[in-house]
Short mmCIF file of C-alpha atoms in Angstrom, two decimals:
data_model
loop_
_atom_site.label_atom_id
_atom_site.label_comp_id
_atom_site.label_asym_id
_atom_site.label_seq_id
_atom_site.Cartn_x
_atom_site.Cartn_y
_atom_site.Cartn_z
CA UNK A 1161 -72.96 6.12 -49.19
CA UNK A 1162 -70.86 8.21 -46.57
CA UNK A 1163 -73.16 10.62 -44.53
CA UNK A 1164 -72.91 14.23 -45.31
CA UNK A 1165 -70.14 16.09 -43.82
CA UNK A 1166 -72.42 18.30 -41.96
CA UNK A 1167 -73.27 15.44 -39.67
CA UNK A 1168 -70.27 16.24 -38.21
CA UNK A 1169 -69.41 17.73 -35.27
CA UNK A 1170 -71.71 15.63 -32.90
CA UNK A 1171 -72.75 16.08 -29.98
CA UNK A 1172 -71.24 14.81 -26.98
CA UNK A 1173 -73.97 11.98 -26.16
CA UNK A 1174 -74.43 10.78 -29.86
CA UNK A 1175 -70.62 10.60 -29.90
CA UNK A 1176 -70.62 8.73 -26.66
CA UNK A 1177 -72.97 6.04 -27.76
CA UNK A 1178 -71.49 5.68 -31.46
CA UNK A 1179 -68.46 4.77 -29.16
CA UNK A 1180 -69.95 2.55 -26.86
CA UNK A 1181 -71.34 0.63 -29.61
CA UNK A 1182 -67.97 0.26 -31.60
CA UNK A 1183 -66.74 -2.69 -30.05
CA UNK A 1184 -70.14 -4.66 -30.77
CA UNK A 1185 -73.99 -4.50 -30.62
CA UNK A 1186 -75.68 -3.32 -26.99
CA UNK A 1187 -78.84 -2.76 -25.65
CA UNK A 1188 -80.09 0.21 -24.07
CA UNK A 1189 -79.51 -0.30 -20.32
CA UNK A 1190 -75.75 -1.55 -21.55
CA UNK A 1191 -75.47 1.66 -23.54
CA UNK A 1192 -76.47 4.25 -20.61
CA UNK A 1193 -73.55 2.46 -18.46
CA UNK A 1194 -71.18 2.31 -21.28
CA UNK A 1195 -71.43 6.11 -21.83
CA UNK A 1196 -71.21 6.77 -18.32
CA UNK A 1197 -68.24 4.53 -18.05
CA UNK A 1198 -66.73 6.24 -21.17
CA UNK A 1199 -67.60 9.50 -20.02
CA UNK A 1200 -65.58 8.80 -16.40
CA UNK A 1201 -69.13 9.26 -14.76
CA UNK A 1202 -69.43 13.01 -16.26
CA UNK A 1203 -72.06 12.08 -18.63
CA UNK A 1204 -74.91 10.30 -16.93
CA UNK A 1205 -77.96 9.54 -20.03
CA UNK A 1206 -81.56 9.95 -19.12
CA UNK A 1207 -83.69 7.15 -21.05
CA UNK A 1208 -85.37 10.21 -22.89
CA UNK A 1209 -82.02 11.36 -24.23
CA UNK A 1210 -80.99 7.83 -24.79
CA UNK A 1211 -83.78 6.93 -27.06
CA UNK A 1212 -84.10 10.70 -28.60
CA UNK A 1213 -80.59 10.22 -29.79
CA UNK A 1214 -81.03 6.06 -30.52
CA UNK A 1215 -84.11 7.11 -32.67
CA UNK A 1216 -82.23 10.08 -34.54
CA UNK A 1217 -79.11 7.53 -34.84
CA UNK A 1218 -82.04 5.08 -36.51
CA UNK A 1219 -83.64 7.38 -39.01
CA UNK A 1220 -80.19 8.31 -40.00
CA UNK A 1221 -79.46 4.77 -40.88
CA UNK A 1222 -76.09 5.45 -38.78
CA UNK A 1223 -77.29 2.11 -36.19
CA UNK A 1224 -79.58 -1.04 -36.76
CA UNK A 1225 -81.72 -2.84 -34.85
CA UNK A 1226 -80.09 -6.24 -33.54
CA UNK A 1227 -81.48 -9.07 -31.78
CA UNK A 1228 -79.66 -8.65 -28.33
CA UNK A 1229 -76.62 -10.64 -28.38
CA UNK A 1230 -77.41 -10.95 -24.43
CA UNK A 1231 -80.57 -12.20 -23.38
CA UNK A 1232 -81.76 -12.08 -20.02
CA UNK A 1233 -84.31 -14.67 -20.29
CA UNK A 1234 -86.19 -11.98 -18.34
CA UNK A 1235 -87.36 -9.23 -21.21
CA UNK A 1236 -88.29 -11.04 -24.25
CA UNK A 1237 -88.31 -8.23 -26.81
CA UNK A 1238 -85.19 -6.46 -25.77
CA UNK A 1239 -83.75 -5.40 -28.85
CA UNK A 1240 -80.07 -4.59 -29.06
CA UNK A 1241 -78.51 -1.47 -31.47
CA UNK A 1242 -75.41 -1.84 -33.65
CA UNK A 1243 -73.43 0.26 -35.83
CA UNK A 1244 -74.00 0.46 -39.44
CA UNK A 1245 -71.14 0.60 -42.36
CA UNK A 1246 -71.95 4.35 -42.45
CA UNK A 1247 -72.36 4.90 -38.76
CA UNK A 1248 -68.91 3.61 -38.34
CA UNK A 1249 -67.33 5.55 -41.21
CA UNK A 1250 -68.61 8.68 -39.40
CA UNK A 1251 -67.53 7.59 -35.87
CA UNK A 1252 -64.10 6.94 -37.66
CA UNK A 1253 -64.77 10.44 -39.41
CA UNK A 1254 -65.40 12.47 -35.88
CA UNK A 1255 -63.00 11.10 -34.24
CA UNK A 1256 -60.32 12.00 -36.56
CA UNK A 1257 -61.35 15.68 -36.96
CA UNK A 1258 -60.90 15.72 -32.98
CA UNK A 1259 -57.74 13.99 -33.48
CA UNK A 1260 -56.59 17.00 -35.57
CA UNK A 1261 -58.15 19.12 -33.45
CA UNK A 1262 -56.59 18.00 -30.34
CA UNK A 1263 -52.86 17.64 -31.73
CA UNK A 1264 -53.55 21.60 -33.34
CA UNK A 1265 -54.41 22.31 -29.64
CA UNK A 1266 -51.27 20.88 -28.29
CA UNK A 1267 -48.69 22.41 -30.62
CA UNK A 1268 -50.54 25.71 -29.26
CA UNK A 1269 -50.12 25.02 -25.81
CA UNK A 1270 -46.48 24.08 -26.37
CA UNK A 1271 -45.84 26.96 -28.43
CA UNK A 1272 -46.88 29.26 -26.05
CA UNK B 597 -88.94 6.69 -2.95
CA UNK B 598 -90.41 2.83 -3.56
CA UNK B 599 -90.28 1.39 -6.62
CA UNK B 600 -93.74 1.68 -7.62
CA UNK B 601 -94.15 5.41 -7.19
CA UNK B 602 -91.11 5.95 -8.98
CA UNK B 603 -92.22 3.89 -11.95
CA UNK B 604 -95.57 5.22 -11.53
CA UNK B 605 -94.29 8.85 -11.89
CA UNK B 606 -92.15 7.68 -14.97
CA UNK B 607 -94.90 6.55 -16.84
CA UNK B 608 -96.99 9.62 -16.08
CA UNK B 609 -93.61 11.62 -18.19
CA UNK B 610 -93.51 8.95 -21.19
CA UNK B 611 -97.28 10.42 -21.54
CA UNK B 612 -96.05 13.70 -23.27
CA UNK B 613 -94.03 11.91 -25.65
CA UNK B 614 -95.42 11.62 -29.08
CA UNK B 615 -97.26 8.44 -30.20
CA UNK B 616 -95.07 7.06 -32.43
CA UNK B 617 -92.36 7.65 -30.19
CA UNK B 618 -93.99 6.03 -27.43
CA UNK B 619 -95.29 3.01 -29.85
CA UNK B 620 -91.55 2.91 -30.37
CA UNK B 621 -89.54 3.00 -27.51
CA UNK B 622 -92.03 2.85 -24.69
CA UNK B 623 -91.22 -0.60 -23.67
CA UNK B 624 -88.07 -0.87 -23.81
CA UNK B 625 -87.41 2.87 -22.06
CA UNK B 626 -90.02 1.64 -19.16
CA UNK B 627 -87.63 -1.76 -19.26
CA UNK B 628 -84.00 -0.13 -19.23
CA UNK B 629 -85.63 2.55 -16.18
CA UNK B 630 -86.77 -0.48 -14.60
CA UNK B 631 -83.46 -2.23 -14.65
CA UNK B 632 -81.38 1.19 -13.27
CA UNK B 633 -83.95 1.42 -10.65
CA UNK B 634 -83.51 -2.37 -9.54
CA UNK B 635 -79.84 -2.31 -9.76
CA UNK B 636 -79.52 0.88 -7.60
CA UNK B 637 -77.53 2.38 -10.05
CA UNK B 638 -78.75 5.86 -8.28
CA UNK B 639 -81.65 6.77 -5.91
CA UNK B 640 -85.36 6.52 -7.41
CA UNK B 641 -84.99 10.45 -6.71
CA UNK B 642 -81.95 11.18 -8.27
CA UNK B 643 -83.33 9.22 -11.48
CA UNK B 644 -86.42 10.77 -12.10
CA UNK B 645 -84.73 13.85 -11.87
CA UNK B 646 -82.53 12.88 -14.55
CA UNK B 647 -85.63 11.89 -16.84
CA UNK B 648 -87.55 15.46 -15.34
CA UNK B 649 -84.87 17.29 -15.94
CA UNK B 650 -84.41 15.95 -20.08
CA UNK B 651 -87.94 15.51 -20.83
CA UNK B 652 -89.15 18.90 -21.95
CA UNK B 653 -86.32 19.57 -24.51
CA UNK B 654 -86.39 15.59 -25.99
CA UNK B 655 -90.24 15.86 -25.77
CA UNK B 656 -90.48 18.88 -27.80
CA UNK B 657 -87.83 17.75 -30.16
CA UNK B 658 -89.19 14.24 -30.20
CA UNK B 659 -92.48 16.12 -31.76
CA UNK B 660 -91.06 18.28 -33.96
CA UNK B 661 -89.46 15.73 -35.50
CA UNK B 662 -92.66 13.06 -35.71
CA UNK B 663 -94.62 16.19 -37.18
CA UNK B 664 -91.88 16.56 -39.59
CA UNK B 665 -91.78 12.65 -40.73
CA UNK B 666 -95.95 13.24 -41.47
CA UNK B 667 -95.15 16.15 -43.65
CA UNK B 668 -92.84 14.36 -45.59
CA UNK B 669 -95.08 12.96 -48.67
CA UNK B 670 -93.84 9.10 -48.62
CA UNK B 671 -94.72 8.18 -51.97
CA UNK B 672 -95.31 10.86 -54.99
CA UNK B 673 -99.05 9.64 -55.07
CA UNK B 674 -99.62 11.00 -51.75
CA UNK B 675 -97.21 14.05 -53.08
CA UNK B 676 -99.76 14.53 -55.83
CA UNK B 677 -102.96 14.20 -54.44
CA UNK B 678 -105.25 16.52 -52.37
CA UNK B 679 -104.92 16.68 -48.34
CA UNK B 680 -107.91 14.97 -47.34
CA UNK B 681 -109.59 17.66 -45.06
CA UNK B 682 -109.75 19.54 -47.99
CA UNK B 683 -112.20 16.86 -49.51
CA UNK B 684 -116.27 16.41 -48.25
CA UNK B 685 -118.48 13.88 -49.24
CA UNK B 686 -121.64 15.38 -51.01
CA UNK B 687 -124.87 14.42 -49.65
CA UNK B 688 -127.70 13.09 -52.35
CA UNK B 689 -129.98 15.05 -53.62
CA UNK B 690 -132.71 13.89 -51.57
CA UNK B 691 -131.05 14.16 -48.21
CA UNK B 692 -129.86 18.01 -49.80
CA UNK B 693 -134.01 18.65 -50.32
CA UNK B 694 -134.80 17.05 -46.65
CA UNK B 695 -132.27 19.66 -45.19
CA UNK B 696 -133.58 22.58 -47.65
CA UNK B 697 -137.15 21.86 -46.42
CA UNK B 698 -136.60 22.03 -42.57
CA UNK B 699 -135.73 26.27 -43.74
CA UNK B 700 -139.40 26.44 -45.37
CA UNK B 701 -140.67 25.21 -42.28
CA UNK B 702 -142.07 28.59 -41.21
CA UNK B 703 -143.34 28.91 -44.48
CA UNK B 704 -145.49 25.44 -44.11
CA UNK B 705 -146.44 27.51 -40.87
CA UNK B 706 -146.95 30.85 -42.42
CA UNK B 707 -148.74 29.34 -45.54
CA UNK B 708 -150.85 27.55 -42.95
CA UNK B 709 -151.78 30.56 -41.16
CA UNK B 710 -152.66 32.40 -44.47
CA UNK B 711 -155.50 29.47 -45.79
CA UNK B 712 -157.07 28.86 -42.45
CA UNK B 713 -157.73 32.53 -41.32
CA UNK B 714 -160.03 34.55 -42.59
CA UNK B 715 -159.58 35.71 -46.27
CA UNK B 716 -159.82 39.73 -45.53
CA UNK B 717 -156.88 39.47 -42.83
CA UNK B 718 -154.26 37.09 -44.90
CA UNK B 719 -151.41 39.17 -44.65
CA UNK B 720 -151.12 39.42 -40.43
CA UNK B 721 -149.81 36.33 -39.91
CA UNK B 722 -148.04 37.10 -36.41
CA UNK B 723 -151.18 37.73 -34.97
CA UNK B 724 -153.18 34.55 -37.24
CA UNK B 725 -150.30 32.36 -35.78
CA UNK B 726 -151.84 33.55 -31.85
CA UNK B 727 -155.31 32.03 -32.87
CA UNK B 728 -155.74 28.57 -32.08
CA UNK B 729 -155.54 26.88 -35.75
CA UNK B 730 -152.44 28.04 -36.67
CA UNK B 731 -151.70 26.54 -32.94
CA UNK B 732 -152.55 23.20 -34.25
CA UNK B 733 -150.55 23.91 -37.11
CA UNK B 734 -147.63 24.62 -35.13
CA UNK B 735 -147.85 22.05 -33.24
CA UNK B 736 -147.94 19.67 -35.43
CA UNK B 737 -144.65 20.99 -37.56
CA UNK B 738 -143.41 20.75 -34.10
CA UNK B 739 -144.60 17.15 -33.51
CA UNK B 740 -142.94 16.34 -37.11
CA UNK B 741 -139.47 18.07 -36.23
CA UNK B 742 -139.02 16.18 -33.00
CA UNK B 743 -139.64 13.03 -34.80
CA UNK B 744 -136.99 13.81 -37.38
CA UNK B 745 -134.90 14.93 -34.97
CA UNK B 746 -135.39 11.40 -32.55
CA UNK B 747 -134.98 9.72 -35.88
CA UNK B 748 -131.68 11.42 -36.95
CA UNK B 749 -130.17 10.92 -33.39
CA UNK B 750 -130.55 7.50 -33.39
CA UNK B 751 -129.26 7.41 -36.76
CA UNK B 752 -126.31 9.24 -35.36
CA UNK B 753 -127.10 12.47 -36.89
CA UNK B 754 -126.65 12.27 -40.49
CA UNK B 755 -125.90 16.35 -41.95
CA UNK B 756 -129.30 16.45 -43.59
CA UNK B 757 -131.08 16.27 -40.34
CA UNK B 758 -129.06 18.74 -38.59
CA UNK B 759 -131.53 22.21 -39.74
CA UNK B 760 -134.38 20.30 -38.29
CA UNK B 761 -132.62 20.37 -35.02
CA UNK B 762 -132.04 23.41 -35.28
CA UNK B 763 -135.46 23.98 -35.59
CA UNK B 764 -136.49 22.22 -32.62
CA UNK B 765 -133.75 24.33 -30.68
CA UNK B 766 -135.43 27.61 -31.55
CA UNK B 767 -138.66 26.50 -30.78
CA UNK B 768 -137.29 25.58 -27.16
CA UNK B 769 -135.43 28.56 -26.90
CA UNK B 770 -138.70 30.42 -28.17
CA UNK B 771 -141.16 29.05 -25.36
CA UNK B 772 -138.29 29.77 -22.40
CA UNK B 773 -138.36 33.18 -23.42
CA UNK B 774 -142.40 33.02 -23.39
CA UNK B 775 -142.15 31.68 -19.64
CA UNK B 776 -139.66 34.11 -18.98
CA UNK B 777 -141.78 36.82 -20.26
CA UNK B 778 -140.10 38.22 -23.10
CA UNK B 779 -142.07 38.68 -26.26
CA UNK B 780 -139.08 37.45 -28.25
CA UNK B 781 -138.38 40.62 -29.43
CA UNK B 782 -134.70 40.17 -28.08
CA UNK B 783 -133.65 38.66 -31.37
CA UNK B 784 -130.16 38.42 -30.60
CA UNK B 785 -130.82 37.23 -26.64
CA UNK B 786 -132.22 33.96 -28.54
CA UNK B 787 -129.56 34.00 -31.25
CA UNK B 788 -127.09 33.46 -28.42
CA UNK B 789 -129.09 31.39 -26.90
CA UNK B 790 -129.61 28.60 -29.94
CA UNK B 791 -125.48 28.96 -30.52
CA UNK B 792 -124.93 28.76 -26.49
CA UNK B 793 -127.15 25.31 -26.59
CA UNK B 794 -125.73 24.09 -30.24
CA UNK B 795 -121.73 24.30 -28.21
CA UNK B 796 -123.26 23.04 -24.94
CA UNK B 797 -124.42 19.91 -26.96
CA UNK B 798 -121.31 19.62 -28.89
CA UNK B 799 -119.02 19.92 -25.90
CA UNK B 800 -121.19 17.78 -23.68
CA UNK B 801 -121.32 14.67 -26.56
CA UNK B 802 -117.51 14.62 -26.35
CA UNK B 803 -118.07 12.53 -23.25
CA UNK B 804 -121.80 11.58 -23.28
CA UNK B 805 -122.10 8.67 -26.16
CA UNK B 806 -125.70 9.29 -26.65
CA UNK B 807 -124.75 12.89 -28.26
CA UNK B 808 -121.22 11.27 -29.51
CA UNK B 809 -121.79 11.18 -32.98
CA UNK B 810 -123.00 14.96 -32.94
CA UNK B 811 -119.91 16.07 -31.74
CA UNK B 812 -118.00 13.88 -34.25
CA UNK B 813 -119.37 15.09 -36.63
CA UNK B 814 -118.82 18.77 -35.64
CA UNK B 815 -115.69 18.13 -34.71
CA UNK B 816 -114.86 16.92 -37.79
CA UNK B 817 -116.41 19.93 -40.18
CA UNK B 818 -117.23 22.97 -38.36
CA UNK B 819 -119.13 24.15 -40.95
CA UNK B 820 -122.05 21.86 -39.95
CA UNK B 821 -122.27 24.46 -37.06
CA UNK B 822 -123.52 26.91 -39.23
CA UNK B 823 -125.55 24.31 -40.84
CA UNK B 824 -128.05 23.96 -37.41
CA UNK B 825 -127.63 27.65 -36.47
CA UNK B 826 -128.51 29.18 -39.76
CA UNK B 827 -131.77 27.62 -38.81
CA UNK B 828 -132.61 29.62 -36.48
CA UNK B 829 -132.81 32.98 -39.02
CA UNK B 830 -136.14 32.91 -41.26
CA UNK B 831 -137.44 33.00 -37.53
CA UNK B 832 -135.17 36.67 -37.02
CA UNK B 833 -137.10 37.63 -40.62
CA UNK B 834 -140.40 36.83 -39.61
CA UNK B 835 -140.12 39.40 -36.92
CA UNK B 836 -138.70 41.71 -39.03
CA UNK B 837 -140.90 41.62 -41.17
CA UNK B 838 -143.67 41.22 -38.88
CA UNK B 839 -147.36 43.30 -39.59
CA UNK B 840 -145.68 44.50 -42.94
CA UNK B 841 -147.28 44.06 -46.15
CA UNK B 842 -144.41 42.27 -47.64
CA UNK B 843 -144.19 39.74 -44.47
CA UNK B 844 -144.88 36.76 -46.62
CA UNK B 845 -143.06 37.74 -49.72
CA UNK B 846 -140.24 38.75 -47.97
CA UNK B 847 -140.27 35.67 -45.41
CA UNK B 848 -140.66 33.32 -48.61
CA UNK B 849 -137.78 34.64 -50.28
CA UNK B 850 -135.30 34.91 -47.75
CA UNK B 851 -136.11 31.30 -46.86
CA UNK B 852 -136.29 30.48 -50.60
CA UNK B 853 -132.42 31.77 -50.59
CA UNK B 854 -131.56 30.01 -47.58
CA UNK B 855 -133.40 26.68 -48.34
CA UNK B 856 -130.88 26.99 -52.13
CA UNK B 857 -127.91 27.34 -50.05
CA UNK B 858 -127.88 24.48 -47.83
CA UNK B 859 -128.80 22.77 -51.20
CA UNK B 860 -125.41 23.60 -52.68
CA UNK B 861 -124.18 23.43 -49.38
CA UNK B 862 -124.71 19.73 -49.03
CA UNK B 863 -124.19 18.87 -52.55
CA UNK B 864 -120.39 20.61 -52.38
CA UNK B 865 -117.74 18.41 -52.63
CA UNK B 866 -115.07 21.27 -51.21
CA UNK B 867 -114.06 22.31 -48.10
CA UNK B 868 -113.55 26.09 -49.03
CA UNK B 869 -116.93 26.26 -51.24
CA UNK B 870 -119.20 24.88 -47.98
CA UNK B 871 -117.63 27.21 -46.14
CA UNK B 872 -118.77 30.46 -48.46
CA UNK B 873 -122.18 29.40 -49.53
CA UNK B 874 -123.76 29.23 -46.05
CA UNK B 875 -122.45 33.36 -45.24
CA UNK B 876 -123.21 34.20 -48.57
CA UNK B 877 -126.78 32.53 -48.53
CA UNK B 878 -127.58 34.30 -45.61
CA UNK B 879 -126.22 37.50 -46.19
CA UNK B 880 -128.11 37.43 -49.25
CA UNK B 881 -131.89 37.02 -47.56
CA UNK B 882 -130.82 39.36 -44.87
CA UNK B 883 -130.39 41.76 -47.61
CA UNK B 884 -133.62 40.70 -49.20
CA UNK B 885 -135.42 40.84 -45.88
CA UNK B 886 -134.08 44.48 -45.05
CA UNK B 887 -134.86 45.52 -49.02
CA UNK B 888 -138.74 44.93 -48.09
CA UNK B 889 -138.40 46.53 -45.24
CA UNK B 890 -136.88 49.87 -46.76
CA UNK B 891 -139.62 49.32 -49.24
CA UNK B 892 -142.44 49.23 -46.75
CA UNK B 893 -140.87 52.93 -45.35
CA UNK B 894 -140.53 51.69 -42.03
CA UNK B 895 -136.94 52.45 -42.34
CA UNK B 896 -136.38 56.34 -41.40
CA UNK B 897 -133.12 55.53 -40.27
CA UNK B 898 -130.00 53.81 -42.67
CA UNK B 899 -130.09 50.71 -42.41
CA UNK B 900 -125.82 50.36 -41.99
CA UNK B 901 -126.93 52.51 -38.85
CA UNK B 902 -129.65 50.20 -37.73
CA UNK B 903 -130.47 48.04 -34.99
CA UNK B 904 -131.66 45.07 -37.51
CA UNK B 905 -127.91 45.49 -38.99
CA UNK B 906 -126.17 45.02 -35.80
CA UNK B 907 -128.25 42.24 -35.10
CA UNK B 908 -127.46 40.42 -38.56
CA UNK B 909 -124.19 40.94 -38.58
CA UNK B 910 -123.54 39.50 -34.88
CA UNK B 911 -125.40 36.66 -36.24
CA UNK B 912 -123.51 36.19 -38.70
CA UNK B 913 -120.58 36.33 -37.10
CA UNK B 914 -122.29 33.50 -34.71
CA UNK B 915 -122.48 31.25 -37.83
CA UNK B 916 -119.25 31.25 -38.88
CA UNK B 917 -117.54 32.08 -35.57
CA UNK B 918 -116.36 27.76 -35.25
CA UNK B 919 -115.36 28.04 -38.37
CA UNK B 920 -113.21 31.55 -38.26
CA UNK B 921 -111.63 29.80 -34.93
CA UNK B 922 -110.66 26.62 -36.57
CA UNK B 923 -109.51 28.79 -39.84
CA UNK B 924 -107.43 30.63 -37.56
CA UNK B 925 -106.08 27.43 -35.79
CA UNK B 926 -105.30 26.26 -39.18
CA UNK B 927 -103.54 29.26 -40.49
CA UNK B 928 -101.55 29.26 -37.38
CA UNK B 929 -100.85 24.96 -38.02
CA UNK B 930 -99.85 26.04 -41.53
CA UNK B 931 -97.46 28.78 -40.78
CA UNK B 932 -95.90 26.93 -37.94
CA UNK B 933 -95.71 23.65 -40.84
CA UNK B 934 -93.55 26.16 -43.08
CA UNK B 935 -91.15 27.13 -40.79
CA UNK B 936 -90.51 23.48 -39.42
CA UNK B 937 -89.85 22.97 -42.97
CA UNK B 938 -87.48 26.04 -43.50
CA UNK B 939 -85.83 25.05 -40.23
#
């Protein structure tokens, strides 16, 4: 079922880590550098706004619970998160309103 | 900052989060902290300013959001069904008698007083209970009372035994006023007094395990408060009534109302029904007590306008004061549930 078009816009941290999980599952610690990679270093995640949003992201059913594709031998629960069919439909969804968005912006500033 | 401290300080913040959040996520939060810390991705400072900074916002939303998911009925059984706080457990009829009898305990003592003293004084029993028979007889209600009361606490105070100590609790209070030389004629000074020690023991089994089980079971129905206070009353009509011709028939019947409302009390199987028949049990033998004593004329004054009404009300107000508190508490829980829901 897609999610409800009100889930839309997100915020800038959920949209970061629906993107940082796009190219495959991650685990926390991987997410909080992906976003701040993705985010040029603007966007640096606390681990309470990490798992507030991972935990939102769950109930949603937008990510899943993975076994972590990388194990470090070292933490032997670490779960990994991965997108669902939905979550992806929505990042898809998002991304394409700021698409719009972005190339309405630049006609303006052309225009003018 | 070392490593230690910082973590140390970290854990002390995953405290506030909520319990299912923490059951949750704790690990691996503590794990992926861990890891940034050990990699150097910023100073231990810099970090736990980052989590300082986030945590009251996520915390608070983390909450709402947990209180939310336990509002949500998961299954229409549970949708159907009664909350549970809503629902006591009835006590048997004998354990509803046991409690109902610890109230006629003056009246053993009154009753006592009338047979042993002389036939052509039966009616002063204030002044019989000063000879030394009726001192026996106290003493051994007394002697009775702390038994029950020994028993019941190593039975971890099961609600029938709860009048008796509040019994024993106005006797104490009764001989520290003796010792402290006042006649007892300060009703309300020992009214305060028995609800003063009835909290003091509540709050002080929260950590002490030998009173434990008394402040569970407060805790868990604050009505029970009223239960060992109200215990304390057909003393307050005795003295009302005291050296009045109607003393006994007024003392009888007050405790005769009291005694049939912790009966229905205990046999109530609803929250909101306990909660009225304890007031309404006692305002009724106050108003029985004060109709004998507008009857014996010693009233020149209303009685609305009176000390003894003053003094009945505050108690009153004693009795049900946990209860009014956690009503409150409640309303406020309920209100604040309804808008998280309209939100």
């Amino acid at each position: 079922m897609p999610p409800s078009p009100n889930a839309l816009p997100l915020t800038e941290p959920t949209l970061l880590i629906l993107l940082s999980l796009s190219p495959g599952p991650k685990h926390g610690y991987a997410i909080m550098k992906e976003v701040e990679t993705l985010s040029g270093g603007r966007v640096r995640l606390s681990t309470g706004t990490l798992y507030g949003a991972l935990k939102r992201l769950l109930d949603e059913d937008w990510i899943v619970r993975v076994d972590d594709p990388e194990p470090n031998g070292t933490d032997r629960e670490r779960k990994a998160y991965s997108l669902t069919d939905q979550g992806r439909y929505l990042l898809k969804a998002e991304v394409d309103r700021l698409h719009k968005l972005v190339s309405v912006a630049k006609l303006r500033v052309v225009e003018t | 900052m070392n490593t230690p401290l910082a973590l140390g300080l970290y854990r002390c913040l995953l405290a506030f989060y909520p319990t299912g959040f923490r059951t949750e996520f704790e690990a691996e939060m503590k794990a992926v902290f861990t890891q940034a810390l050990v990699e150097k991705r910023a100073s231990a400072v810099c970090l736990l300013w980052r989590e300082l900074r986030d945590c009251p916002g996520m915390v608070w939303r983390t909450h709402l959001t947990e209180r939310r998911e336990r509002m949500t009925p998961t299954s229409s059984i549970q949708a159907q069904t009664r909350p549970a706080h809503s629902l006591v457990t009835a006590s048997s009829w004998r354990d509803a008698c046991l409690a109902a009898l610890a109230f006629l305990i003056y009246l053993w003592y009154s009753a006592a007083g009338v047979i042993l003293s002389a036939l052509s004084e039966p009616l002063h029993l204030t002044r019989n209970m000063q000879s030394r028979i009726t001192g026996y007889v106290a003493g051994v209600i007394l002697a009775v009372d702390l038994i029950v009361v020994l028993l019941s606490w190593r039975r971890g105070w099961p609600r029938w035994s709860l009048p008796y100590l509040g019994v024993v609790l106005t006797w104490l209070v009764l001989v520290f006023q003796s010792l402290i030389k006042n006649d007892g004629s300060l009703l309300i000074f020992t009214a305060l007094l028995v609800a003063l020690i009835i909290i003091l023991l509540a709050a002080l089994g929260s950590w002490w395990k030998g009173l434990h089980s008394f402040y569970e079971r407060l805790h868990r129905d604050w009505t029970l408060f009223g239960l060992v206070y109200l215990s304390y009353t057909p003393w307050v009509f005795i003295f009302m009534l005291d050296e009045t011709r109607y003393q006994t028939t007024g003392t009888l019947l007050s405790s005769a109302i009291l005694s049939l409302g912790v009966l229905f009390y205990l046999r109530c199987t609803r929250l909101g029904w306990q909660a009225l028949v304890l007031p309404v049990a006692y305002t009724a033998a106050s108003l029985v007590a004060t109709y004998y004593l507008k009857a014996y004329g010693i009233y020149w004054q209303p009685f609305f306008e009176s000390g003894h009404f003053d003094m009945l009300t505050i108690m009153l107000l004693l009795a049900i004061a946990p209860l009014l508190v956690v009503g409150f508490f409640e309303l406020g829980r309920y209100a604040f549930n309804r808008w998280l829901q309209a939100a």
